[in-house]
Amino acid sequence: MTLRTVDQQLIESADAALASVVLDRLDLGTTATFEVRDPATERVIATPPDHSIEDALVALGRADAAGKTWARTTARHRSDVLHRAYDLLIEQKDRLARVITREMGKPLAEAYGEVQYAADYVRWYAEEALRPAGNFRENPVGGSTILTTRAPIGTTLLITPWNFPMAMATRKIAPAIAVGCGAVVKPAALTPLTTLVVAEIFVEAGVPADLVQVVTTKNSAGFSSALMADGRVRKVSFTGSTGIGSVLLGQAAEHVIKSSMELGGNAPLLVFDDADLERAVEGAVVAKLRNGGQSCVAANRILVQDGIADAFVEGFTEKMREAVLGNGLAEGVTLGPVIDDRAVRGFERLVADAVEHGADLRLGGSAPEGDGHFFEATVLDRVPETAEIANTEIFGPVASIARFGTEEEAIERANGTPFGLASYVFSENIDRAFDVADRLDAGMVGINQGIVSNVAAPFGGVKASGLGREGSGEGLEEYQEIRFYNLARRAR
Ligand code: NAP
């Protein structure tokens, strides 16, 4: 398989975008660096500072001090700054999209989509900032009135993954800023560049320079243990794997730190006999291939009812065949590289194991020769439950399809996992769709569509998929403490 070539002009504009990134925003004279590579070419594209734990503690001190002042600004001021940040992010979308594609690999069109989605969180929280929640109630036995308010929680620690380097950052930073908190942000070492650009744009919009501190480091374990043990961190918001999330929860328990955990998924996508076939195929392809399948809400187990299964697998395989694999900067590419070689080797292993267990390989299944971490769009049908792929988060462009007979069986299989982030139901019978959705262990259910993410919706999971919600009004509350005032009243 030959991959598409990239237009020279696009390479130059992507290089210019990369060259514009201020790599050391802490400016502490750190000399150690680490390499960031383009997953499409494996070439080194930047060498940001590898900040030490001492650097991180200086950053924490700055964010903490700046946060105390910021907390006293008016909601109107914070909202105006966030509105300006939204405008600037959109103004600079070409630069941001190129940096995202270069460091993370997704096709440029999807990178533009991420810029808009990420900026939408900033606009959403610019609006939410103006509507602080609170209420009052009378003491039932008289003698006082109870007022409740929401106060900024204090200094936050925000740790993000590599798969949506911009959206995962703004989904945390924007609500923190909106309510009046400072933040230390630690992007994944694989993709730190986009977050650096976002932080620069926030400052340009009027966010105080010290309020949002971006720490780039290879020592994520040392970094988080040191910061979590420092009494100044009052909130940790983490997006990443369940394993690391539970380590952080252990540290949070020890130091009693409020936590939001957006963790791993293993989303079932259920297609019932009474589904609209075209809708189900379209929805399943989007839910599988968005971001190259490297999404926590990706359709991980496609479960199809016997009566529609053959037609679905046919249509789904044809659509997956249309995916154009290549460097995300190349014209027409719809499936970029995956993040690293370890991921490629993992898909090879999962496909071989599934076939060994009796699965039917309908499409793809291998990695093309040459540079870059690519893997073909792959379809496996009749995957038995004993295959490893039926029980693991795939995080790539490999679709695993199994068949079921009854609604009960579908629900039991869908829920037969420790995870509960997203799930999807396709049925034209509204009663069935809602009944099944109600019975799924999931924080989010897509009904007759393959997308659940939306700034206005509370994003998050149940069971091992996490704690807390991001986005929407609920996402703001994660950065606030409830306080009440007990106001003495004259007896009547
Ligand atoms: P990961 O390995 O858990 O890494 C996530 C972040 O944690 C990165 O910044 C990483 O930094 C850092 N980290 C790694 N080890 C750490 C440690 N010992 N202490 C503190 N921080 C540590 O996850 P990933 O591979 O980047 O992302 C994939 C996972 O994230 C998948 O399971 C996916 O489902 C999940 N995810 C969930 C959501 C959601 O909203 N629920 C969204 C996106 C992704 P370094 O990489 O620099 O070490």
mmCIF file with all atom_site columns, N, CA, C and O in Angstrom, residues 337-378:
data_model
loop_
_atom_site.group_PDB
_atom_site.id
_atom_site.type_symbol
_atom_site.label_atom_id
_atom_site.label_alt_id
_atom_site.label_comp_id
_atom_site.label_asym_id
_atom_site.label_entity_id
_atom_site.label_seq_id
_atom_site.pdbx_PDB_ins_code
_atom_site.Cartn_x
_atom_site.Cartn_y
_atom_site.Cartn_z
_atom_site.occupancy
_atom_site.B_iso_or_equiv
_atom_site.pdbx_formal_charge
_atom_site.auth_seq_id
_atom_site.auth_comp_id
_atom_site.auth_asym_id
_atom_site.auth_atom_id
_atom_site.pdbx_PDB_model_num
ATOM 1   N N  . PRO A 1 337 ? -2.091  8.426   10.973 1.00 0.00 ? 337 PRO A N  1
ATOM 2   C CA . PRO A 1 337 ? -1.320  7.415   11.699 1.00 0.00 ? 337 PRO A CA 1
ATOM 3   C C  . PRO A 1 337 ? -1.894  7.222   13.095 1.00 0.00 ? 337 PRO A C  1
ATOM 4   O O  . PRO A 1 337 ? -2.633  8.073   13.587 1.00 0.00 ? 337 PRO A O  1
ATOM 5   N N  . VAL A 1 338 ? -1.535  6.111   13.740 1.00 0.00 ? 338 VAL A N  1
ATOM 6   C CA . VAL A 1 338 ? -1.836  5.970   15.166 1.00 0.00 ? 338 VAL A CA 1
ATOM 7   C C  . VAL A 1 338 ? -0.638  6.522   15.931 1.00 0.00 ? 338 VAL A C  1
ATOM 8   O O  . VAL A 1 338 ? 0.367   6.907   15.333 1.00 0.00 ? 338 VAL A O  1
ATOM 9   N N  . ILE A 1 339 ? -0.754  6.584   17.243 1.00 0.00 ? 339 ILE A N  1
ATOM 10  C CA . ILE A 1 339 ? 0.178   7.418   17.983 1.00 0.00 ? 339 ILE A CA 1
ATOM 11  C C  . ILE A 1 339 ? 1.613   6.890   18.012 1.00 0.00 ? 339 ILE A C  1
ATOM 12  O O  . ILE A 1 339 ? 2.558   7.661   17.932 1.00 0.00 ? 339 ILE A O  1
ATOM 13  N N  . ASP A 1 340 ? 1.792   5.580   18.123 1.00 0.00 ? 340 ASP A N  1
ATOM 14  C CA . ASP A 1 340 ? 3.182   5.087   18.179 1.00 0.00 ? 340 ASP A CA 1
ATOM 15  C C  . ASP A 1 340 ? 3.274   3.633   17.727 1.00 0.00 ? 340 ASP A C  1
ATOM 16  O O  . ASP A 1 340 ? 2.259   2.981   17.431 1.00 0.00 ? 340 ASP A O  1
ATOM 17  N N  . ASP A 1 341 ? 4.482   3.152   17.702 1.00 0.00 ? 341 ASP A N  1
ATOM 18  C CA . ASP A 1 341 ? 4.722   1.807   17.209 1.00 0.00 ? 341 ASP A CA 1
ATOM 19  C C  . ASP A 1 341 ? 4.125   0.746   18.131 1.00 0.00 ? 341 ASP A C  1
ATOM 20  O O  . ASP A 1 341 ? 3.668   -0.303  17.682 1.00 0.00 ? 341 ASP A O  1
ATOM 21  N N  . ARG A 1 342 ? 4.117   1.064   19.418 1.00 0.00 ? 342 ARG A N  1
ATOM 22  C CA . ARG A 1 342 ? 3.555   0.110   20.383 1.00 0.00 ? 342 ARG A CA 1
ATOM 23  C C  . ARG A 1 342 ? 2.084   -0.165  20.037 1.00 0.00 ? 342 ARG A C  1
ATOM 24  O O  . ARG A 1 342 ? 1.603   -1.290  20.116 1.00 0.00 ? 342 ARG A O  1
ATOM 25  N N  . ALA A 1 343 ? 1.379   0.911   19.630 1.00 0.00 ? 343 ALA A N  1
ATOM 26  C CA . ALA A 1 343 ? -0.034  0.754   19.262 1.00 0.00 ? 343 ALA A CA 1
ATOM 27  C C  . ALA A 1 343 ? -0.146  -0.159  18.040 1.00 0.00 ? 343 ALA A C  1
ATOM 28  O O  . ALA A 1 343 ? -0.981  -1.076  18.011 1.00 0.00 ? 343 ALA A O  1
ATOM 29  N N  . VAL A 1 344 ? 0.707   0.057   17.026 1.00 0.00 ? 344 VAL A N  1
ATOM 30  C CA . VAL A 1 344 ? 0.658   -0.773  15.808 1.00 0.00 ? 344 VAL A CA 1
ATOM 31  C C  . VAL A 1 344 ? 0.881   -2.239  16.157 1.00 0.00 ? 344 VAL A C  1
ATOM 32  O O  . VAL A 1 344 ? 0.130   -3.127  15.727 1.00 0.00 ? 344 VAL A O  1
ATOM 33  N N  . ARG A 1 345 ? 1.892   -2.498  16.949 1.00 0.00 ? 345 ARG A N  1
ATOM 34  C CA . ARG A 1 345 ? 2.192   -3.895  17.334 1.00 0.00 ? 345 ARG A CA 1
ATOM 35  C C  . ARG A 1 345 ? 1.002   -4.491  18.100 1.00 0.00 ? 345 ARG A C  1
ATOM 36  O O  . ARG A 1 345 ? 0.668   -5.658  17.942 1.00 0.00 ? 345 ARG A O  1
ATOM 37  N N  . GLY A 1 346 ? 0.361   -3.675  18.909 1.00 0.00 ? 346 GLY A N  1
ATOM 38  C CA . GLY A 1 346 ? -0.804  -4.136  19.681 1.00 0.00 ? 346 GLY A CA 1
ATOM 39  C C  . GLY A 1 346 ? -1.942  -4.557  18.752 1.00 0.00 ? 346 GLY A C  1
ATOM 40  O O  . GLY A 1 346 ? -2.572  -5.604  18.954 1.00 0.00 ? 346 GLY A O  1
ATOM 41  N N  . PHE A 1 347 ? -2.216  -3.764  17.698 1.00 0.00 ? 347 PHE A N  1
ATOM 42  C CA . PHE A 1 347 ? -3.306  -4.123  16.765 1.00 0.00 ? 347 PHE A CA 1
ATOM 43  C C  . PHE A 1 347 ? -2.965  -5.425  16.040 1.00 0.00 ? 347 PHE A C  1
ATOM 44  O O  . PHE A 1 347 ? -3.824  -6.266  15.828 1.00 0.00 ? 347 PHE A O  1
ATOM 45  N N  . GLU A 1 348 ? -1.708  -5.559  15.649 1.00 0.00 ? 348 GLU A N  1
ATOM 46  C CA . GLU A 1 348 ? -1.305  -6.794  14.949 1.00 0.00 ? 348 GLU A CA 1
ATOM 47  C C  . GLU A 1 348 ? -1.576  -8.007  15.840 1.00 0.00 ? 348 GLU A C  1
ATOM 48  O O  . GLU A 1 348 ? -2.100  -9.028  15.384 1.00 0.00 ? 348 GLU A O  1
ATOM 49  N N  . ARG A 1 349 ? -1.235  -7.838  17.105 1.00 0.00 ? 349 ARG A N  1
ATOM 50  C CA . ARG A 1 349 ? -1.411  -8.953  18.041 1.00 0.00 ? 349 ARG A CA 1
ATOM 51  C C  . ARG A 1 349 ? -2.905  -9.281  18.229 1.00 0.00 ? 349 ARG A C  1
ATOM 52  O O  . ARG A 1 349 ? -3.314  -10.429 18.176 1.00 0.00 ? 349 ARG A O  1
ATOM 53  N N  . LEU A 1 350 ? -3.714  -8.205  18.405 1.00 0.00 ? 350 LEU A N  1
ATOM 54  C CA . LEU A 1 350 ? -5.150  -8.407  18.635 1.00 0.00 ? 350 LEU A CA 1
ATOM 55  C C  . LEU A 1 350 ? -5.828  -9.061  17.434 1.00 0.00 ? 350 LEU A C  1
ATOM 56  O O  . LEU A 1 350 ? -6.677  -9.943  17.589 1.00 0.00 ? 350 LEU A O  1
ATOM 57  N N  . VAL A 1 351 ? -5.442  -8.640  16.217 1.00 0.00 ? 351 VAL A N  1
ATOM 58  C CA . VAL A 1 351 ? -6.054  -9.210  15.010 1.00 0.00 ? 351 VAL A CA 1
ATOM 59  C C  . VAL A 1 351 ? -5.658  -10.682 14.885 1.00 0.00 ? 351 VAL A C  1
ATOM 60  O O  . VAL A 1 351 ? -6.508  -11.554 14.660 1.00 0.00 ? 351 VAL A O  1
ATOM 61  N N  . ALA A 1 352 ? -4.378  -10.968 15.078 1.00 0.00 ? 352 ALA A N  1
ATOM 62  C CA . ALA A 1 352 ? -3.918  -12.363 14.949 1.00 0.00 ? 352 ALA A CA 1
ATOM 63  C C  . ALA A 1 352 ? -4.630  -13.249 15.971 1.00 0.00 ? 352 ALA A C  1
ATOM 64  O O  . ALA A 1 352 ? -5.091  -14.350 15.646 1.00 0.00 ? 352 ALA A O  1
ATOM 65  N N  . ASP A 1 353 ? -4.758  -12.734 17.187 1.00 0.00 ? 353 ASP A N  1
ATOM 66  C CA . ASP A 1 353 ? -5.403  -13.519 18.248 1.00 0.00 ? 353 ASP A CA 1
ATOM 67  C C  . ASP A 1 353 ? -6.887  -13.765 17.921 1.00 0.00 ? 353 ASP A C  1
ATOM 68  O O  . ASP A 1 353 ? -7.398  -14.874 18.111 1.00 0.00 ? 353 ASP A O  1
ATOM 69  N N  . ALA A 1 354 ? -7.563  -12.716 17.394 1.00 0.00 ? 354 ALA A N  1
ATOM 70  C CA . ALA A 1 354 ? -8.991  -12.867 17.071 1.00 0.00 ? 354 ALA A CA 1
ATOM 71  C C  . ALA A 1 354 ? -9.158  -13.917 15.974 1.00 0.00 ? 354 ALA A C  1
ATOM 72  O O  . ALA A 1 354 ? -10.039 -14.788 16.066 1.00 0.00 ? 354 ALA A O  1
ATOM 73  N N  . VAL A 1 355 ? -8.314  -13.857 14.937 1.00 0.00 ? 355 VAL A N  1
ATOM 74  C CA . VAL A 1 355 ? -8.419  -14.825 13.833 1.00 0.00 ? 355 VAL A CA 1
ATOM 75  C C  . VAL A 1 355 ? -8.146  -16.240 14.353 1.00 0.00 ? 355 VAL A C  1
ATOM 76  O O  . VAL A 1 355 ? -8.854  -17.192 14.019 1.00 0.00 ? 355 VAL A O  1
ATOM 77  N N  . GLU A 1 356 ? -7.156  -16.333 15.211 1.00 0.00 ? 356 GLU A N  1
ATOM 78  C CA . GLU A 1 356 ? -6.848  -17.641 15.810 1.00 0.00 ? 356 GLU A CA 1
ATOM 79  C C  . GLU A 1 356 ? -8.047  -18.205 16.585 1.00 0.00 ? 356 GLU A C  1
ATOM 80  O O  . GLU A 1 356 ? -8.277  -19.405 16.606 1.00 0.00 ? 356 GLU A O  1
ATOM 81  N N  . HIS A 1 357 ? -8.813  -17.293 17.188 1.00 0.00 ? 357 HIS A N  1
ATOM 82  C CA . HIS A 1 357 ? -9.980  -17.739 17.952 1.00 0.00 ? 357 HIS A CA 1
ATOM 83  C C  . HIS A 1 357 ? -11.219 -17.937 17.064 1.00 0.00 ? 357 HIS A C  1
ATOM 84  O O  . HIS A 1 357 ? -12.306 -18.188 17.577 1.00 0.00 ? 357 HIS A O  1
ATOM 85  N N  . GLY A 1 358 ? -11.063 -17.741 15.770 1.00 0.00 ? 358 GLY A N  1
ATOM 86  C CA . GLY A 1 358 ? -12.175 -18.048 14.864 1.00 0.00 ? 358 GLY A CA 1
ATOM 87  C C  . GLY A 1 358 ? -12.859 -16.838 14.244 1.00 0.00 ? 358 GLY A C  1
ATOM 88  O O  . GLY A 1 358 ? -13.842 -16.989 13.517 1.00 0.00 ? 358 GLY A O  1
ATOM 89  N N  . ALA A 1 359 ? -12.395 -15.627 14.498 1.00 0.00 ? 359 ALA A N  1
ATOM 90  C CA . ALA A 1 359 ? -13.016 -14.434 13.898 1.00 0.00 ? 359 ALA A CA 1
ATOM 91  C C  . ALA A 1 359 ? -12.742 -14.416 12.397 1.00 0.00 ? 359 ALA A C  1
ATOM 92  O O  . ALA A 1 359 ? -11.751 -14.978 11.928 1.00 0.00 ? 359 ALA A O  1
ATOM 93  N N  . ASP A 1 360 ? -13.631 -13.701 11.689 1.00 0.00 ? 360 ASP A N  1
ATOM 94  C CA . ASP A 1 360 ? -13.539 -13.638 10.236 1.00 0.00 ? 360 ASP A CA 1
ATOM 95  C C  . ASP A 1 360 ? -12.958 -12.260 9.866  1.00 0.00 ? 360 ASP A C  1
ATOM 96  O O  . ASP A 1 360 ? -13.609 -11.237 10.095 1.00 0.00 ? 360 ASP A O  1
ATOM 97  N N  . LEU A 1 361 ? -11.753 -12.230 9.319  1.00 0.00 ? 361 LEU A N  1
ATOM 98  C CA . LEU A 1 361 ? -11.118 -10.947 8.953  1.00 0.00 ? 361 LEU A CA 1
ATOM 99  C C  . LEU A 1 361 ? -11.687 -10.487 7.621  1.00 0.00 ? 361 LEU A C  1
ATOM 100 O O  . LEU A 1 361 ? -11.400 -11.057 6.577  1.00 0.00 ? 361 LEU A O  1
ATOM 101 N N  . ARG A 1 362 ? -12.513 -9.416  7.662  1.00 0.00 ? 362 ARG A N  1
ATOM 102 C CA . ARG A 1 362 ? -13.193 -8.967  6.438  1.00 0.00 ? 362 ARG A CA 1
ATOM 103 C C  . ARG A 1 362 ? -12.440 -7.877  5.712  1.00 0.00 ? 362 ARG A C  1
ATOM 104 O O  . ARG A 1 362 ? -12.641 -7.644  4.524  1.00 0.00 ? 362 ARG A O  1
ATOM 105 N N  . LEU A 1 363 ? -11.589 -7.137  6.438  1.00 0.00 ? 363 LEU A N  1
ATOM 106 C CA . LEU A 1 363 ? -10.896 -6.004  5.800  1.00 0.00 ? 363 LEU A CA 1
ATOM 107 C C  . LEU A 1 363 ? -9.632  -5.671  6.586  1.00 0.00 ? 363 LEU A C  1
ATOM 108 O O  . LEU A 1 363 ? -9.633  -5.745  7.824  1.00 0.00 ? 363 LEU A O  1
ATOM 109 N N  . GLY A 1 364 ? -8.593  -5.277  5.859  1.00 0.00 ? 364 GLY A N  1
ATOM 110 C CA . GLY A 1 364 ? -7.381  -4.741  6.493  1.00 0.00 ? 364 GLY A CA 1
ATOM 111 C C  . GLY A 1 364 ? -6.639  -5.786  7.300  1.00 0.00 ? 364 GLY A C  1
ATOM 112 O O  . GLY A 1 364 ? -6.502  -6.935  6.892  1.00 0.00 ? 364 GLY A O  1
ATOM 113 N N  . GLY A 1 365 ? -6.134  -5.333  8.447  1.00 0.00 ? 365 GLY A N  1
ATOM 114 C CA . GLY A 1 365 ? -5.467  -6.282  9.348  1.00 0.00 ? 365 GLY A CA 1
ATOM 115 C C  . GLY A 1 365 ? -3.976  -6.110  9.425  1.00 0.00 ? 365 GLY A C  1
ATOM 116 O O  . GLY A 1 365 ? -3.313  -6.783  10.190 1.00 0.00 ? 365 GLY A O  1
ATOM 117 N N  . SER A 1 366 ? -3.411  -5.181  8.597  1.00 0.00 ? 366 SER A N  1
ATOM 118 C CA . SER A 1 366 ? -1.959  -5.064  8.712  1.00 0.00 ? 366 SER A CA 1
ATOM 119 C C  . SER A 1 366 ? -1.474  -3.614  8.654  1.00 0.00 ? 366 SER A C  1
ATOM 120 O O  . SER A 1 366 ? -2.230  -2.679  8.349  1.00 0.00 ? 366 SER A O  1
ATOM 121 N N  . ALA A 1 367 ? -0.184  -3.490  8.921  1.00 0.00 ? 367 ALA A N  1
ATOM 122 C CA . ALA A 1 367 ? 0.472   -2.177  8.903  1.00 0.00 ? 367 ALA A CA 1
ATOM 123 C C  . ALA A 1 367 ? 1.263   -2.058  7.609  1.00 0.00 ? 367 ALA A C  1
ATOM 124 O O  . ALA A 1 367 ? 2.015   -2.971  7.270  1.00 0.00 ? 367 ALA A O  1
ATOM 125 N N  . PRO A 1 368 ? 1.080   -0.940  6.872  1.00 0.00 ? 368 PRO A N  1
ATOM 126 C CA . PRO A 1 368 ? 1.864   -0.793  5.641  1.00 0.00 ? 368 PRO A CA 1
ATOM 127 C C  . PRO A 1 368 ? 3.354   -0.641  5.950  1.00 0.00 ? 368 PRO A C  1
ATOM 128 O O  . PRO A 1 368 ? 3.715   -0.201  7.030  1.00 0.00 ? 368 PRO A O  1
ATOM 129 N N  . GLU A 1 369 ? 4.178   -1.016  4.985  1.00 0.00 ? 369 GLU A N  1
ATOM 130 C CA . GLU A 1 369 ? 5.633   -0.857  5.133  1.00 0.00 ? 369 GLU A CA 1
ATOM 131 C C  . GLU A 1 369 ? 5.995   0.623   5.151  1.00 0.00 ? 369 GLU A C  1
ATOM 132 O O  . GLU A 1 369 ? 5.238   1.448   4.648  1.00 0.00 ? 369 GLU A O  1
ATOM 133 N N  . GLY A 1 370 ? 7.145   0.935   5.676  1.00 0.00 ? 370 GLY A N  1
ATOM 134 C CA . GLY A 1 370 ? 7.651   2.312   5.572  1.00 0.00 ? 370 GLY A CA 1
ATOM 135 C C  . GLY A 1 370 ? 7.596   3.063   6.877  1.00 0.00 ? 370 GLY A C  1
ATOM 136 O O  . GLY A 1 370 ? 7.249   2.508   7.932  1.00 0.00 ? 370 GLY A O  1
ATOM 137 N N  . ASP A 1 371 ? 7.949   4.363   6.780  1.00 0.00 ? 371 ASP A N  1
ATOM 138 C CA . ASP A 1 371 ? 7.991   5.194   7.982  1.00 0.00 ? 371 ASP A CA 1
ATOM 139 C C  . ASP A 1 371 ? 6.580   5.501   8.477  1.00 0.00 ? 371 ASP A C  1
ATOM 140 O O  . ASP A 1 371 ? 5.620   5.476   7.717  1.00 0.00 ? 371 ASP A O  1
ATOM 141 N N  . GLY A 1 372 ? 6.496   5.871   9.727  1.00 0.00 ? 372 GLY A N  1
ATOM 142 C CA . GLY A 1 372 ? 5.206   6.287   10.286 1.00 0.00 ? 372 GLY A CA 1
ATOM 143 C C  . GLY A 1 372 ? 4.483   5.112   10.919 1.00 0.00 ? 372 GLY A C  1
ATOM 144 O O  . GLY A 1 372 ? 4.729   3.956   10.590 1.00 0.00 ? 372 GLY A O  1
ATOM 145 N N  . HIS A 1 373 ? 3.563   5.461   11.843 1.00 0.00 ? 373 HIS A N  1
ATOM 146 C CA . HIS A 1 373 ? 2.855   4.418   12.594 1.00 0.00 ? 373 HIS A CA 1
ATOM 147 C C  . HIS A 1 373 ? 1.448   4.253   12.027 1.00 0.00 ? 373 HIS A C  1
ATOM 148 O O  . HIS A 1 373 ? 0.490   4.813   12.560 1.00 0.00 ? 373 HIS A O  1
ATOM 149 N N  . PHE A 1 374 ? 1.352   3.513   10.916 1.00 0.00 ? 374 PHE A N  1
ATOM 150 C CA . PHE A 1 374 ? 0.049   3.380   10.267 1.00 0.00 ? 374 PHE A CA 1
ATOM 151 C C  . PHE A 1 374 ? -0.539  1.990   10.474 1.00 0.00 ? 374 PHE A C  1
ATOM 152 O O  . PHE A 1 374 ? 0.189   1.010   10.607 1.00 0.00 ? 374 PHE A O  1
ATOM 153 N N  . PHE A 1 375 ? -1.877  1.950   10.482 1.00 0.00 ? 375 PHE A N  1
ATOM 154 C CA . PHE A 1 375 ? -2.554  0.648   10.499 1.00 0.00 ? 375 PHE A CA 1
ATOM 155 C C  . PHE A 1 375 ? -3.823  0.775   9.672  1.00 0.00 ? 375 PHE A C  1
ATOM 156 O O  . PHE A 1 375 ? -4.539  1.779   9.758  1.00 0.00 ? 375 PHE A O  1
ATOM 157 N N  . GLU A 1 376 ? -4.082  -0.240  8.869  1.00 0.00 ? 376 GLU A N  1
ATOM 158 C CA . GLU A 1 376 ? -5.241  -0.188  7.969  1.00 0.00 ? 376 GLU A CA 1
ATOM 159 C C  . GLU A 1 376 ? -6.564  -0.210  8.732  1.00 0.00 ? 376 GLU A C  1
ATOM 160 O O  . GLU A 1 376 ? -6.649  -0.825  9.801  1.00 0.00 ? 376 GLU A O  1
ATOM 161 N N  . ALA A 1 377 ? -7.589  0.393   8.117  1.00 0.00 ? 377 ALA A N  1
ATOM 162 C CA . ALA A 1 377 ? -8.950  0.232   8.653  1.00 0.00 ? 377 ALA A CA 1
ATOM 163 C C  . ALA A 1 377 ? -9.265  -1.254  8.569  1.00 0.00 ? 377 ALA A C  1
ATOM 164 O O  . ALA A 1 377 ? -9.115  -1.872  7.512  1.00 0.00 ? 377 ALA A O  1
ATOM 165 N N  . THR A 1 378 ? -9.683  -1.809  9.683  1.00 0.00 ? 378 THR A N  1
ATOM 166 C CA . THR A 1 378 ? -9.792  -3.270  9.786  1.00 0.00 ? 378 THR A CA 1
ATOM 167 C C  . THR A 1 378 ? -11.175 -3.668  10.295 1.00 0.00 ? 378 THR A C  1
ATOM 168 O O  . THR A 1 378 ? -11.715 -3.012  11.195 1.00 0.00 ? 378 THR A O  1
#
